[in-house]
Coordinates of C-alpha atoms in Angstrom, one line a residue:
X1 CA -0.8 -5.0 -17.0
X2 CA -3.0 -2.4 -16.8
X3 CA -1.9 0.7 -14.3
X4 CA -5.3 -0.1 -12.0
X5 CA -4.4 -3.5 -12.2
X6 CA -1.0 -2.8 -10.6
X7 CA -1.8 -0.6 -8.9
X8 CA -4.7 -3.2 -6.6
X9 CA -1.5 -5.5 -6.8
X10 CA 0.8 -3.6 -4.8
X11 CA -1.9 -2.7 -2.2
X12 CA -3.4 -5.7 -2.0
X13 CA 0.4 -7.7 -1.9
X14 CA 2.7 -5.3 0.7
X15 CA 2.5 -5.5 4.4
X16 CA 4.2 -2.9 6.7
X17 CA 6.7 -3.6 9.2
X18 CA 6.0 -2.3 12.8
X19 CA 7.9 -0.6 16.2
X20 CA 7.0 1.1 19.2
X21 CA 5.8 5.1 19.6
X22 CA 9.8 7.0 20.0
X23 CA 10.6 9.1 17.0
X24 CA 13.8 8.7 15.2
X25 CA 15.9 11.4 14.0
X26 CA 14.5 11.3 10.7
X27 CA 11.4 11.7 11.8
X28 CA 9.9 8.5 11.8
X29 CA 8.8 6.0 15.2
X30 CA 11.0 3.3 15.6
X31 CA 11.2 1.0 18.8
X32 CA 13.0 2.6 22.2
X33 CA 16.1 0.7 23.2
X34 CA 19.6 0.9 22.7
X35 CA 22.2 -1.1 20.4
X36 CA 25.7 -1.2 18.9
X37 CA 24.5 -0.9 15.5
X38 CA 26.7 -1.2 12.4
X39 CA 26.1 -5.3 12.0
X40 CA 24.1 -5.7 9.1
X41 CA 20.7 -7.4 9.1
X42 CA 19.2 -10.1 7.7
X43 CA 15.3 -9.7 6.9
X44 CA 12.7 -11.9 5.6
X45 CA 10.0 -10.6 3.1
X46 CA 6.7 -11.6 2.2
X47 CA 6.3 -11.0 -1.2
X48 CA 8.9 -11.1 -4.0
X49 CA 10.1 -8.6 -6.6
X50 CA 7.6 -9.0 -9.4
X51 CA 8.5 -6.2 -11.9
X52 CA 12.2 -6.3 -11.6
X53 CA 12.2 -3.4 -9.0
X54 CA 10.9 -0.9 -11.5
X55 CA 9.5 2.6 -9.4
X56 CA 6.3 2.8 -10.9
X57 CA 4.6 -1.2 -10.4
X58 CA 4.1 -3.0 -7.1
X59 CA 8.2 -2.9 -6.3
X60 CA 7.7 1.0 -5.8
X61 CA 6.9 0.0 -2.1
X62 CA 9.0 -2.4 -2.0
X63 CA 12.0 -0.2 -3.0
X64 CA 10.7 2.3 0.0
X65 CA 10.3 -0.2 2.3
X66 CA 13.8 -1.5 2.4
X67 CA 14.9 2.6 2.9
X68 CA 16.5 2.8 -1.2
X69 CA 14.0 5.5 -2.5
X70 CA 12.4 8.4 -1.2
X71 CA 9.6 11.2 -2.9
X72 CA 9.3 14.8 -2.0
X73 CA 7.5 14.3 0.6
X74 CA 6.4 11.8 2.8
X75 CA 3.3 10.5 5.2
X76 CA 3.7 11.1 9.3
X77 CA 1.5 9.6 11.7
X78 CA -1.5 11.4 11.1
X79 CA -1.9 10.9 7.7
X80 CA -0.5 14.4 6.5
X81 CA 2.3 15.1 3.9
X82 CA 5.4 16.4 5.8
X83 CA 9.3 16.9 4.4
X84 CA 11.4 14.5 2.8
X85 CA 13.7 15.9 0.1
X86 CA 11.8 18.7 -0.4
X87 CA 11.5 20.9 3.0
X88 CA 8.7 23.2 2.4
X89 CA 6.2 23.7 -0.3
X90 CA 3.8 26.2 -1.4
X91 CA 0.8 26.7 -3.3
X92 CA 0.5 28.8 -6.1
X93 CA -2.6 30.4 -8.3
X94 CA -3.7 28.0 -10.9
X95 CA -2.9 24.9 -9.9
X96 CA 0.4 24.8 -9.4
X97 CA 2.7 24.0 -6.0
X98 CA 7.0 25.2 -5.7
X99 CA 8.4 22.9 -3.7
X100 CA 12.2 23.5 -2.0
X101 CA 14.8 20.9 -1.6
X102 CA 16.6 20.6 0.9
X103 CA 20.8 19.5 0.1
X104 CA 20.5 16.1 -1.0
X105 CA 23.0 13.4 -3.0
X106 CA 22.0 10.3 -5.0
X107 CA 23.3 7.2 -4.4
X108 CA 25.6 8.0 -7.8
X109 CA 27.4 11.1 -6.5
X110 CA 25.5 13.6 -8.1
X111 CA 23.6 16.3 -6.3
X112 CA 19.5 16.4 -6.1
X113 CA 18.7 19.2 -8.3
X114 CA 15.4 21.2 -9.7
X115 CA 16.2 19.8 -13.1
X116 CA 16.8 15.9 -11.9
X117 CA 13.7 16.5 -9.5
X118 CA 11.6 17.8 -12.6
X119 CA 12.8 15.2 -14.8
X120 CA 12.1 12.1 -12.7
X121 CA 8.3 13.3 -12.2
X122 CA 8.3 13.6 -15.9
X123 CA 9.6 10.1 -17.0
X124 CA 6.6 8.9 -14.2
X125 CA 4.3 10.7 -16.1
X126 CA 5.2 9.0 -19.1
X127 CA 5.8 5.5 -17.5
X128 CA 3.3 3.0 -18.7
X129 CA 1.5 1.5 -17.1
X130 CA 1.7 4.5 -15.3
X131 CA 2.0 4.9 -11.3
X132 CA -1.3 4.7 -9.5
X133 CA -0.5 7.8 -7.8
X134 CA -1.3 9.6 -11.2
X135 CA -4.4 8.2 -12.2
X136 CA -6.5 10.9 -13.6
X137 CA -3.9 13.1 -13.4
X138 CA -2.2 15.2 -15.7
X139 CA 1.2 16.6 -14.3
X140 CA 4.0 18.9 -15.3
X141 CA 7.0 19.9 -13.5
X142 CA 10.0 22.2 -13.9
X143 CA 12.8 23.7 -12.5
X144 CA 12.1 27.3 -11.5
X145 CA 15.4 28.3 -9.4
X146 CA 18.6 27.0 -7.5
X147 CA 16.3 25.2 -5.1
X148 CA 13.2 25.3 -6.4
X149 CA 10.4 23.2 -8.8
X150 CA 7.2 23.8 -9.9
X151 CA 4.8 21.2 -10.1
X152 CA 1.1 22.1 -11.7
X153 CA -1.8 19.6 -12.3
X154 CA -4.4 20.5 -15.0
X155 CA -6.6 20.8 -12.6
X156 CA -6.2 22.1 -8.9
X157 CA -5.1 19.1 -6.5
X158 CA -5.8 19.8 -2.7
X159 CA -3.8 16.4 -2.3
X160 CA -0.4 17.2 -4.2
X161 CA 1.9 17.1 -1.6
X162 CA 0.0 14.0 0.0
X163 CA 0.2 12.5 -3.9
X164 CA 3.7 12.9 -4.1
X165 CA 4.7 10.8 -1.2
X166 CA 3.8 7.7 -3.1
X167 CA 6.5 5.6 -3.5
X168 CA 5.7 5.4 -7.1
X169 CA 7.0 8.9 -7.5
X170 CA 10.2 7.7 -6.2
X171 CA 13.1 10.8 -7.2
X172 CA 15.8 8.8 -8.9
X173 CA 19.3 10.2 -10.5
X174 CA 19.2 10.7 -14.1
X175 CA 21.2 7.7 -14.6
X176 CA 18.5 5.4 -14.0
X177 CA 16.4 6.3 -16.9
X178 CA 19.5 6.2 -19.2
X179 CA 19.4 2.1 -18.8
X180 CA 18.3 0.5 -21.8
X181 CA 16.0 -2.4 -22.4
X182 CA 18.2 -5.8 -23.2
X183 CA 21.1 -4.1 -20.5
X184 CA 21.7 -5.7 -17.1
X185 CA 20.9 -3.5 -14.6
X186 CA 23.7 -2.7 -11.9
X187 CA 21.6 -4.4 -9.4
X188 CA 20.5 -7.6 -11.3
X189 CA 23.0 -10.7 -11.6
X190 CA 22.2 -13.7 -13.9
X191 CA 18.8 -14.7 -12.4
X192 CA 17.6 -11.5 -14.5
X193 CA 19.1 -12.0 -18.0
X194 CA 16.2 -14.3 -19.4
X195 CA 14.1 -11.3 -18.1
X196 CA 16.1 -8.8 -19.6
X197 CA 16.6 -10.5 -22.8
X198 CA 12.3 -10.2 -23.1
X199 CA 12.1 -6.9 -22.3
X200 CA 14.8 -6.0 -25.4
X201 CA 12.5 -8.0 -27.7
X202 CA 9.2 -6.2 -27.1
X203 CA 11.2 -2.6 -26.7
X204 CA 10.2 -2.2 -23.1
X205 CA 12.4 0.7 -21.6
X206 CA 13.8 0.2 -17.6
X207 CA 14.8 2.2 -15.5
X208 CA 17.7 1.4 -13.3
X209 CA 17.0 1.9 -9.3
X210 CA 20.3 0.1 -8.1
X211 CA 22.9 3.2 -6.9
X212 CA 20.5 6.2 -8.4
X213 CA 18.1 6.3 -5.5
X214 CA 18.4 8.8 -2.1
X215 CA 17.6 6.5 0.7
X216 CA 19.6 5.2 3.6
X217 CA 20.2 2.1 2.2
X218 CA 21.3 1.4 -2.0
X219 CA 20.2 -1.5 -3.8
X220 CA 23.7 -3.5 -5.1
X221 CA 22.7 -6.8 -6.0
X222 CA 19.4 -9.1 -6.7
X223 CA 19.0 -12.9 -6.9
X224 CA 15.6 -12.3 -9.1
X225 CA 12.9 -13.1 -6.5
X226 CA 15.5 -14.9 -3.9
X227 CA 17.0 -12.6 -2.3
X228 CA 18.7 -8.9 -2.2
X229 CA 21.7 -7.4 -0.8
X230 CA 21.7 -3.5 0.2
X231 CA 24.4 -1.4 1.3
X232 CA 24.5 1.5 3.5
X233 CA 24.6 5.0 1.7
X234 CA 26.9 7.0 3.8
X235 CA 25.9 10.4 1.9
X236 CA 22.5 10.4 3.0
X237 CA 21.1 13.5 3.6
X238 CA 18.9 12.0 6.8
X239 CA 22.6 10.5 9.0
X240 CA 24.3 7.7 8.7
X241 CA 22.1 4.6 9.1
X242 CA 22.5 2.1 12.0
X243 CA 22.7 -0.9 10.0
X244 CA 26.1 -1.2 7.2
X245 CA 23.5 -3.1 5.1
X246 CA 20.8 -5.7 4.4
X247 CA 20.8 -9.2 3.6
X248 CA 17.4 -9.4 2.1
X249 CA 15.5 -13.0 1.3
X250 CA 12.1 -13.8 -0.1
X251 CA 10.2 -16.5 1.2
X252 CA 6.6 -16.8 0.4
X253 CA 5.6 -19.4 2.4
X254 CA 4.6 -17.6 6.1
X255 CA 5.2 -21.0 8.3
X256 CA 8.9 -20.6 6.4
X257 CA 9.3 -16.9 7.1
X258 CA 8.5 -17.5 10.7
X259 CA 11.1 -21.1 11.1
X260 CA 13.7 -18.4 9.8
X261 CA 13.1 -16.3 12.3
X262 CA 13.0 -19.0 15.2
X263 CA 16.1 -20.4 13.9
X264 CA 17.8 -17.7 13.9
X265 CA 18.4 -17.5 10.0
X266 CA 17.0 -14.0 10.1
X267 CA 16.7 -10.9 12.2
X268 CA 13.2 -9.8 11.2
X269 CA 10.1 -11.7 9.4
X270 CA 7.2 -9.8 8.0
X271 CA 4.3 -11.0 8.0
X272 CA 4.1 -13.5 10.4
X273 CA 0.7 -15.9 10.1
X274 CA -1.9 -15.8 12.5
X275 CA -1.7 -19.6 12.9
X276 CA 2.1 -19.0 13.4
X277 CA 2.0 -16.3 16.0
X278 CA 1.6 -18.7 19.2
X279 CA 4.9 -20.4 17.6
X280 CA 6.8 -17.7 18.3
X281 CA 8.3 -16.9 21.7
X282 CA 6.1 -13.4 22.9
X283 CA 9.0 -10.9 23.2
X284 CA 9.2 -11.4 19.4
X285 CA 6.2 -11.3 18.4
X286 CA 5.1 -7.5 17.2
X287 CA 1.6 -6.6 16.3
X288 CA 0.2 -2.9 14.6
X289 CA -2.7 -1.9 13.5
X290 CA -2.5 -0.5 9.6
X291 CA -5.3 1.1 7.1
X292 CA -5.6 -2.2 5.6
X293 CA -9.5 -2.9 5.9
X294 CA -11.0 -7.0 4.2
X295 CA -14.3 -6.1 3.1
X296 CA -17.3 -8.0 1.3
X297 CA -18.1 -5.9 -2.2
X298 CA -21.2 -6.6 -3.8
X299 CA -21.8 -6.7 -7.7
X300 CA -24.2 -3.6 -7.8
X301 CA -25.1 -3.6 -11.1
X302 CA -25.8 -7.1 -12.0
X303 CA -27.2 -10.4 -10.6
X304 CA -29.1 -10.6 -7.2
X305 CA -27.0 -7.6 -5.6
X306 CA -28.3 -5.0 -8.5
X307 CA -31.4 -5.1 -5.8
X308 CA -30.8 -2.7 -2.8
X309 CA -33.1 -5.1 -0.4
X310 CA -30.9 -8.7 -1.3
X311 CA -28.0 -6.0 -0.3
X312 CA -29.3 -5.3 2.7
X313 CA -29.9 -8.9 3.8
X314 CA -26.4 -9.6 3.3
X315 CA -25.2 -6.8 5.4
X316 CA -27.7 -8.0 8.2
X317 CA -26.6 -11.8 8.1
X318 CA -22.4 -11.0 8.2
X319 CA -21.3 -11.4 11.6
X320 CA -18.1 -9.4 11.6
X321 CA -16.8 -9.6 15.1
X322 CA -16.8 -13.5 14.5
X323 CA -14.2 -13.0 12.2
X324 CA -12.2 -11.0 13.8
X325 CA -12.2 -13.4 16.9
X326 CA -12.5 -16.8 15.3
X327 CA -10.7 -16.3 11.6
X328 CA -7.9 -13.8 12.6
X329 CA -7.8 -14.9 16.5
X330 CA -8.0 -11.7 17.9
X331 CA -5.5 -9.9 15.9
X332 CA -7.7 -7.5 13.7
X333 CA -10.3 -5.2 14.7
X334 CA -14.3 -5.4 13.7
X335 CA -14.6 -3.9 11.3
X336 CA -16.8 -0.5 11.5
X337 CA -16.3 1.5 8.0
X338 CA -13.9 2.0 5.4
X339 CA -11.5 3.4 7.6
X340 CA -10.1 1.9 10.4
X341 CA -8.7 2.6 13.8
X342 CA -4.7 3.2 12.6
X343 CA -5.8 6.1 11.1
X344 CA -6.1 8.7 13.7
X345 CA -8.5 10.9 12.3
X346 CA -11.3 8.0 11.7
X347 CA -10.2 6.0 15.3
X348 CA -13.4 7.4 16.9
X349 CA -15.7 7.5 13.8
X350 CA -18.7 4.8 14.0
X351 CA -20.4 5.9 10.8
X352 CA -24.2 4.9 10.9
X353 CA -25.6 5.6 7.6
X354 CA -29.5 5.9 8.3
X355 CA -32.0 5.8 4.9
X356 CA -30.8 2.5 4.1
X357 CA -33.8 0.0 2.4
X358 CA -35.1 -3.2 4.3
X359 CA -33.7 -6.5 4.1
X360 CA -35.3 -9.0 1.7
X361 CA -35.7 -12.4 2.1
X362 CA -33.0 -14.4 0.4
X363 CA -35.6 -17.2 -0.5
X364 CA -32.5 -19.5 -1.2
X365 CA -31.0 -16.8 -3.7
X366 CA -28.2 -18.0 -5.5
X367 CA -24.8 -16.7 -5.8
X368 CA -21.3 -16.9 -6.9
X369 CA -18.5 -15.7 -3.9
X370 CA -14.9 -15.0 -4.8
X371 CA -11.8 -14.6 -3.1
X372 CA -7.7 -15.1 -3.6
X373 CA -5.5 -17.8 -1.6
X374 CA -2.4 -15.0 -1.2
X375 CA -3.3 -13.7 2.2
X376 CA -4.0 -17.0 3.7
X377 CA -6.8 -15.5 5.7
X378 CA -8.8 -14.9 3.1
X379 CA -10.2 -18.2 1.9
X380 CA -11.3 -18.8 5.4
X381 CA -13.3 -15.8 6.1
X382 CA -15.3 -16.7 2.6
X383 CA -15.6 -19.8 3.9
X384 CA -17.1 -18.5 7.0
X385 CA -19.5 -16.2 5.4
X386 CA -20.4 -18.8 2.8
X387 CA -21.9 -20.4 6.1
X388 CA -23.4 -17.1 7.4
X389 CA -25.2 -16.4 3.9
X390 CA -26.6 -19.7 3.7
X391 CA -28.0 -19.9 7.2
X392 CA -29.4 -16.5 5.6
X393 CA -31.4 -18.6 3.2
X394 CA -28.4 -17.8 0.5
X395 CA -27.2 -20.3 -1.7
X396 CA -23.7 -19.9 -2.1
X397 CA -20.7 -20.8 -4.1
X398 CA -17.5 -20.4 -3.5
X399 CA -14.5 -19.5 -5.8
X400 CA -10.8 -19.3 -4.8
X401 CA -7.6 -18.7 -6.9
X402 CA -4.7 -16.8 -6.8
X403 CA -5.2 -13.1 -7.3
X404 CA -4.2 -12.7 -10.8
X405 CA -6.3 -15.3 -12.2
X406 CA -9.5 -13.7 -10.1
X407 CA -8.5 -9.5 -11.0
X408 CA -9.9 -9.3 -14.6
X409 CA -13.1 -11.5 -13.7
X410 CA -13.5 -9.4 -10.7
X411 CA -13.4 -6.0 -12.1
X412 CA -15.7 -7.3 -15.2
X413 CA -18.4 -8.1 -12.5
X414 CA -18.8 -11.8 -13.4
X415 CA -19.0 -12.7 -9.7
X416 CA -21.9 -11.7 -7.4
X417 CA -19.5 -10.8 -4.2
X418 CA -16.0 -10.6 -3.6
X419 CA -13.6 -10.4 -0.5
X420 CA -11.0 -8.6 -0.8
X421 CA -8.4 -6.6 1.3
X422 CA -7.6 -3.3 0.4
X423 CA -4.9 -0.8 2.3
X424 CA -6.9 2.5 1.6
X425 CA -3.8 5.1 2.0
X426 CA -1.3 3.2 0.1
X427 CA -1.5 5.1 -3.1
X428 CA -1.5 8.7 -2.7
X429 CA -2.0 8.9 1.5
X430 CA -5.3 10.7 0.2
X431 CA -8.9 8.8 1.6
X432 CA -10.5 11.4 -1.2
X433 CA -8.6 9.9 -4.1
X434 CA -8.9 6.6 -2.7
X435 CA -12.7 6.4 -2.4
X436 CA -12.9 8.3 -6.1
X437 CA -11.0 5.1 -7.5
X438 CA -13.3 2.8 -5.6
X439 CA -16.7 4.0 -5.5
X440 CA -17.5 6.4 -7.9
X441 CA -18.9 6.3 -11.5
X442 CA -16.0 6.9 -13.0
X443 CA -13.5 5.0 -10.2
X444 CA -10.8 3.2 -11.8
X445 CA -11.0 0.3 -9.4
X446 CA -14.7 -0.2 -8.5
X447 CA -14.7 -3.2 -7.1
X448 CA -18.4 -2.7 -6.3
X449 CA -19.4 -1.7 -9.3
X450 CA -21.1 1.4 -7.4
X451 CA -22.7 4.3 -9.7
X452 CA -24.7 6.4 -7.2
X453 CA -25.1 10.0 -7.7
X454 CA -25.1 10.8 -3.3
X455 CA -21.6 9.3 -3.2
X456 CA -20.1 11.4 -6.6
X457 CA -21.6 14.3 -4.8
X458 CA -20.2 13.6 -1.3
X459 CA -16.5 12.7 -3.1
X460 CA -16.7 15.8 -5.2
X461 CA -17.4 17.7 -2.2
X462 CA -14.4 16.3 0.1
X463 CA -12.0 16.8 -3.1
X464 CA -12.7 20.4 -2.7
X465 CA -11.2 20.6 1.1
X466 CA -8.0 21.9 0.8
X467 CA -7.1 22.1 4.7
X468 CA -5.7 18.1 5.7
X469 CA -8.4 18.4 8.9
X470 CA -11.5 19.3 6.7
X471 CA -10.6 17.2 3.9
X472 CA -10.9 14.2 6.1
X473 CA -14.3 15.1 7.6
X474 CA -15.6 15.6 4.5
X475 CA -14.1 12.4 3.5
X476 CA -15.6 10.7 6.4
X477 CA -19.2 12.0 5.2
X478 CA -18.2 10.2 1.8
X479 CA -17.5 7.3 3.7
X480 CA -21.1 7.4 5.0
X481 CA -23.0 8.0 1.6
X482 CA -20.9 4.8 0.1
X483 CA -22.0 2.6 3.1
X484 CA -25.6 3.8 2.6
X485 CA -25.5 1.5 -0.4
X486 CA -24.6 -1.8 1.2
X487 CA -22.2 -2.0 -2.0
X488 CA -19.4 -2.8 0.8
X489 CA -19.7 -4.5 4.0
X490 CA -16.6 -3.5 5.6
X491 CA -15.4 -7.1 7.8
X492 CA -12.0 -6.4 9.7
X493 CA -9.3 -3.7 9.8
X494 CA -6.5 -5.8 9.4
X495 CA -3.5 -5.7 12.1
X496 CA 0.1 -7.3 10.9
X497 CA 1.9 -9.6 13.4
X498 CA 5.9 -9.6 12.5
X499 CA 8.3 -11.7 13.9
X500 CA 11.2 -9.3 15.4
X501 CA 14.5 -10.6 16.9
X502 CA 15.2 -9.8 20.4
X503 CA 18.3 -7.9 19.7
X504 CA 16.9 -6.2 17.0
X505 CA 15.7 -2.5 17.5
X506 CA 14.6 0.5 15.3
X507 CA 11.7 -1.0 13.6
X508 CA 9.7 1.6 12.0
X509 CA 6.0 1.6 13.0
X510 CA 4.0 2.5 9.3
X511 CA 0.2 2.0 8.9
X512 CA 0.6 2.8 5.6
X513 CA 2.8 0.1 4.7
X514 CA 5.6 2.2 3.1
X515 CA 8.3 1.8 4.8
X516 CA 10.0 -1.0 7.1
X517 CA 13.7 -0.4 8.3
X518 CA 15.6 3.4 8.5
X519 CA 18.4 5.0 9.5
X520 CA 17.7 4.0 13.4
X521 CA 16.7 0.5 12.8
X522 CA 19.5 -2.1 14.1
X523 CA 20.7 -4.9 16.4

């Protein structure tokens, strides 16, 4: 799979878990309340392992979610890089950034030093596919003292330190990337031999998470996409964690996440269906807003939508706030931009781009409308704007499948519109990057198909913002210019409703979808 592709898969597939507003000792919020802790919990996830945990695919979040790796840095509640095993950084001339560790273990013993830190950015950058996080980016790192590495891009990065909170740049033990391709891994039991046994014949190196991460919690044994058992790490640098482990199952199917939880089966279920929500008894049901915004992106360079005025018409006839009320029920928020209200920075922002060309009349203008069946929502709010568009004078027809049977279609602009839902700080934490990938010329993921020389100009210019606060108004003026092209008609900013036992507390609160239990998390 191609990096892009994987890396639209993992933000299109995680979900975050969520908690109240006290902050843990770690750093991050978790829910008030006190507990006996050291019972291990039992947790019901959305989506599967679908690249054998590997750091750099869609598992990178996955791995960071459950508390087994950490990056340098990580992402607090404003959207700005602050310490995780590095404590401080600083920028030098010429592109390059020393960051400081802080005293850190693995999960194997050994010690987190420059030269481990160095050499687990430089097996990323040599992963392929390699991690989202990277794309375009050309990194070199090195130990330059006890405590100390250097990390330089070719070119000067404002959003480093942001970049390097990606789970995808995970810091790992040298160990991991010592397992060889045909070799169990420490973590995998027999569901992962046939697996295994594949990757020897085609060559494909691993690398080995299970005991070589830094987290809370260490990965010691998978049933392939069934289920996952975690043990506390008792070395980590951050306390010892609540919890002595978790008993981790995967169950797609949202009405069977949600029975688990109602049965008692499990302490926690992500990802709880709207339809399933009212199931639930209220003091378990959990609800946070995150940076995930569903949006309508039309094919700008071919078909009906390569015309600014059929653009336009289709932004006039979508009524958003209908589905936000009818399709979600209430639990998402209109949507008003790219950005939405989880990200504190753009909560105020109402962008009104002005300039924009008058709507056209569809005159029974045909087109093709695609979406995927793996956020159930999703199928329903095309079906509801295949019902807007046509009392538009549209005529509309509507395509569903499961997302990797729509990606390579989608990106090769052989449908007319698309709905999609896309977290926008899940990569790198950076909007700049994020809108670069999406809506530029040159944007390795533009969905859109958008080529417009205002919005290259307004990106460029945000990229050049070094400080976190102007970097983000300048990345809300690029938000602006991209909306002036009714390219994207942003629908809903998406909240997740989880299912959280009563007994349960310590549930980290993420926007960003990174992370889901920690050191305070427990029942």
């Amino acid at each position: 799979m191609h990096s892009v592709r994987r890396r639209w898969a993992a933000a299109l597939l995680l979900v975050p878990l969520l908690a109240g507003c006290f902050a843990a000792r770690d750093g991050s919020p978790y829910d008030a309340g006190a507990g006996a802790g050291g019972g291990r919990l039992r947790v019901a996830m959305a989506f599967p392992p679908a690249e054998r945990f590997s750091p750099y695919g869609a598992d990178a979040t996955l791995l960071s979610r459950l508390g087994v790796t950490e990056g340098l840095t990580r992402l607090d509640g404003n959207g700005g890089a602050v310490p995780a095993l590095a404590e401080s950084w600083a920028r030098e001339s010429g592109g390059g950034w020393v960051f400081t560790l802080r005293e850190a273990r693995f999960q194997d013993g050994t010690e987190v030093t420059p030269e481990a830190v160095a050499g687990a950015l430089t097996h990323a950058t040599h992963a392929d596919p390699g991690p989202a996080a990277l794309t375009g980016v050309t990194l070199t790192a090195e130990a330059v003292g006890e405590r100390r590495v250097r990390v330089t891009t070719a070119t000067a990065d404002s959003a480093l330190p942001l970049r390097l909170s990606s789970p995808s740049l995970a810091i790992l033990a040298p160990k991991a990337y010592r397992t060889k391709a045909g070799t169990r891994t420490a973590g995998t039991d027999e569901s992962g031999s046939a697996k295994a046994r594949s990757d020897a014949a085609d060559g494909t190196a691993a690398v080995d998470p299970a005991g070589t991460a830094t987290g809370p919690f260490t990965l010691a044994r998978t049933g392939g996409a069934i289920r996952a058992t975690l043990h506390r790490f008792d070395d980590y640098w951050g306390g010892l964690a609540h919890a002595s482990g978790l008993d981790v199952r995967f169950i797609a199917d949202g009405t069977a996440r949600t029975n688990a939880l109602r049965s008692g089966e499990v302490d926690m279920a992500e990802a709880v269906p709207v339809s399933q929500a009212a199931t639930l008894d209220q003091p378990t049901v959990r609800e946070v807003p995150t940076a995930r915004t569903t949006a309508l992106f039309l094919n700008t360079r071919s078909g009906p939508f390569a015309d600014p005025a059929v653009r336009a018409a289709v932004r006039e006839a979508v009524d958003a706030a209908a589905l936000a009320e009818d399709v979600y029920e209430g639990h998402a928020d209109t949507g008003r931009g790219l950005f939405g209200p989880a990200l504190t920075w753009a909560a105020d922002e109402r962008p009104r781009p002005s300039g924009r060309p008058a709507a056209k009349r569809a005159g029974n203008t045909a087109l093709t409308l695609a979406t995927y069946d793996n956020r159930p929502e999703l199928p329903e709010v095309a079906q509801v704007l295949q019902q807007q568009l046509r009392e538009a004078g549209f005529s509309v027809q509507l395509e569903v499948r499961e997302y990797s049977r729509l990606e390579g279609d989608a990106l090769a602009g052989k449908f007319d519109a698309v709905v999609a839902a896309r977290n926008t700080m899940l990569d790198t934490g950076d909007p700049v990057s994020y809108l670069a990938d999406d809506f530029t010329c040159d944007g390795g993921y533009n969905l859109a198909r958008v080529c417009d020389k205002a919005v290259d100009r307004a990106v460029a210019e945000a990229g050049s913002r070094a400080d976190d606060a102007a970097r983000h108004r300048a990345a809300l003026a690029a938000q602006t210019a991209v909306l002036r092209t009714d390219g994207v008609v942003p629908l809903v900013h998406q909240r997740i409703i989880h299912g959280v036992g009563a007994s349960v507390r310590g549930v980290i609160l993420d926007p960003y979808e990174r992370t889901l239990v920690g050191t305070g998390t427990r029942r």
